[in-house]
XYZ file of C-alpha atoms in Angstrom:
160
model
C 79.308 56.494 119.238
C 79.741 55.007 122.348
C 83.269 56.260 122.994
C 82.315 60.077 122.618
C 78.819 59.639 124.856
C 81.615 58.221 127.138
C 83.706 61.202 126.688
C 81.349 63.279 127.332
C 79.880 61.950 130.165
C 83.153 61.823 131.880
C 83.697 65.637 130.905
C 80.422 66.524 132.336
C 81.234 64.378 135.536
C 84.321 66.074 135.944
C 82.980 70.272 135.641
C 80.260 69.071 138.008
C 83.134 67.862 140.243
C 84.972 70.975 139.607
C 82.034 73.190 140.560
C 81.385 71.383 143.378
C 85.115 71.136 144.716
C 85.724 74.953 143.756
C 82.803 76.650 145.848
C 83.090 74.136 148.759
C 79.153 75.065 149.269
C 77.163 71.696 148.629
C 74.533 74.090 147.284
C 76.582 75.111 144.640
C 74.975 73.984 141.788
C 71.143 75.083 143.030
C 69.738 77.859 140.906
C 71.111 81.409 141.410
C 68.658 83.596 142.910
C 68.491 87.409 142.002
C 66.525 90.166 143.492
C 65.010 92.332 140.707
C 63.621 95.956 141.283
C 59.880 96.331 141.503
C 57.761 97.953 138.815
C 56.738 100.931 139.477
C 53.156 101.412 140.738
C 50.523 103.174 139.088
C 47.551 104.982 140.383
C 44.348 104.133 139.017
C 44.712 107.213 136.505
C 47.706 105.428 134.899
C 50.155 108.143 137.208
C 53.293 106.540 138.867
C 53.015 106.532 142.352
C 56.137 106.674 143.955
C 57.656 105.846 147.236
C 58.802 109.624 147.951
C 56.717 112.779 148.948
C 56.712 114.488 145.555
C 54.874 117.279 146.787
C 57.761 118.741 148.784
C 59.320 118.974 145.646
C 58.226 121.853 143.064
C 60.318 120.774 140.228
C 58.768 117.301 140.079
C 55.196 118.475 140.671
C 55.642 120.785 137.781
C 57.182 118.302 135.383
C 54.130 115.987 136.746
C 51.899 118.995 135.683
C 53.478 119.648 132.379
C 53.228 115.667 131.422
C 49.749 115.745 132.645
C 48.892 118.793 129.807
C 50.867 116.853 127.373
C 48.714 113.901 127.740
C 45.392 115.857 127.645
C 46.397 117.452 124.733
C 46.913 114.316 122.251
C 44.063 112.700 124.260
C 41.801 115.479 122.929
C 43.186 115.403 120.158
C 42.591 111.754 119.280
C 38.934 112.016 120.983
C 38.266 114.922 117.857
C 39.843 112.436 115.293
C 37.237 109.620 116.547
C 34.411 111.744 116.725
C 34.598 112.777 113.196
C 35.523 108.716 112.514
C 31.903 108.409 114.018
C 30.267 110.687 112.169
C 30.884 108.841 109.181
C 30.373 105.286 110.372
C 29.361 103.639 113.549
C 31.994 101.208 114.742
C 31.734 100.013 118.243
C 35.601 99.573 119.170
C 36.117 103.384 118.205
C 33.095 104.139 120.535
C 34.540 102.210 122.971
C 38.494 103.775 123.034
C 36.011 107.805 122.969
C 34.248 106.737 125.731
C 37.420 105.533 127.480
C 39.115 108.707 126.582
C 36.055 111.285 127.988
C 36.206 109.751 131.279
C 40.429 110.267 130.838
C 39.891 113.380 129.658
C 38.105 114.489 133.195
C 40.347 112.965 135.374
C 43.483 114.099 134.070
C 41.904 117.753 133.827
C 40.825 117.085 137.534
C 45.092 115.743 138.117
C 46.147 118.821 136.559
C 43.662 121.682 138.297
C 44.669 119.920 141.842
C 48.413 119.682 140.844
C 48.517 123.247 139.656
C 46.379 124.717 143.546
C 49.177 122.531 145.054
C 51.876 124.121 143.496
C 50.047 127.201 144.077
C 49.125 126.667 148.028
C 52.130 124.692 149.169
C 55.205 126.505 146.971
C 53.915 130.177 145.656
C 54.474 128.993 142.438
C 51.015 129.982 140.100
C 50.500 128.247 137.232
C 47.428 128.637 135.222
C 46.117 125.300 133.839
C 43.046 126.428 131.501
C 45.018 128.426 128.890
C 47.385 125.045 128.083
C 44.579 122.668 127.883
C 43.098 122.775 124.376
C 39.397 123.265 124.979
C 36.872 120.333 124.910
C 33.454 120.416 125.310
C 32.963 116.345 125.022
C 32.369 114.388 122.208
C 29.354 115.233 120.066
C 28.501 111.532 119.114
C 28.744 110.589 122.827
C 26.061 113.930 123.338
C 24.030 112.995 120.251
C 23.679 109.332 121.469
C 22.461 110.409 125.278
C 19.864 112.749 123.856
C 18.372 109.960 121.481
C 18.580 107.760 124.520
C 16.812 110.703 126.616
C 14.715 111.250 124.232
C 13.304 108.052 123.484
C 12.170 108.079 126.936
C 10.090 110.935 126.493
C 7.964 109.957 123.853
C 4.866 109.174 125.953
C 6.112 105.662 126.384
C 6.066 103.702 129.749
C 8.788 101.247 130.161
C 8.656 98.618 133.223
């Protein structure tokens, strides 16, 4: 045992000798340091913000358009699948992610109407946003829940 820990001590002494005498840096055996690209940063809307004017450039706004629509459409979709969900039986998580997904739903509409005038404005290029977006008139358990709420107050109750 003690003649390989001595081997191998001496082996390590001499590739740390070697590494040192090779680089002639006396910093050669600090930690390599690497500079890594940045994430990406995202608008508070979940959109990419990027470092470049995009609106001087049609064929990006459009593809931003046409990924907004994309989004709206599955968000919609999944905002019908959790209504009916809640229809059947109250769970507060799947409240949660419809609520979440209404106030989406508006901003991303919002994104796409002010990404379309843009396009519109700024390039000549008219692009009609309302016929792509499936329609949505909000979730009916969200609607059914403010009106109980509403209505509650109503009853000839006073509340301090």
């Amino acid at each position: 045992k003690a003649t390989i820990n001595r081997q191998s001590q001496s082996a390590i002494n001499r590739n740390s000798k070697n590494n040192k005498m090779s680089s002639g840096n006396p910093t050669a055996n600090t930690p390599r340091q690497y500079v890594g690209k940045l994430a990406p940063r995202l608008s508070a809307s979940g959109n990419v913000v990027s470092h470049t004017n995009d609106d001087d450039q049609p064929i990006l706004m459009e593809a931003k358009l046409i990924e907004i629509i994309s989004s709206l459409r599955q968000l919609i979709q999944t905002n019908q699948q959790l209504d009916e969900a809640l229809q059947e039986s109250h769970d507060d998580d799947l409240l949660q992610a419809l609520e979440e997904n209404e106030s989406l739903i508006l901003r991303k509409r919002n994104d796409a109407r002010v990404l379309a005038a843009k396009l519109s404005s700024r390039h000549g290029v008219t692009i009609s946003v309302e016929d792509k977006i499936p329609r949505y008139d909000g979730s009916l358990v969200l609607r059914q829940m403010k009106e109980q709420m509403n209505g509650g107050d109503q009853n000839g109750g006073m509340y301090l």
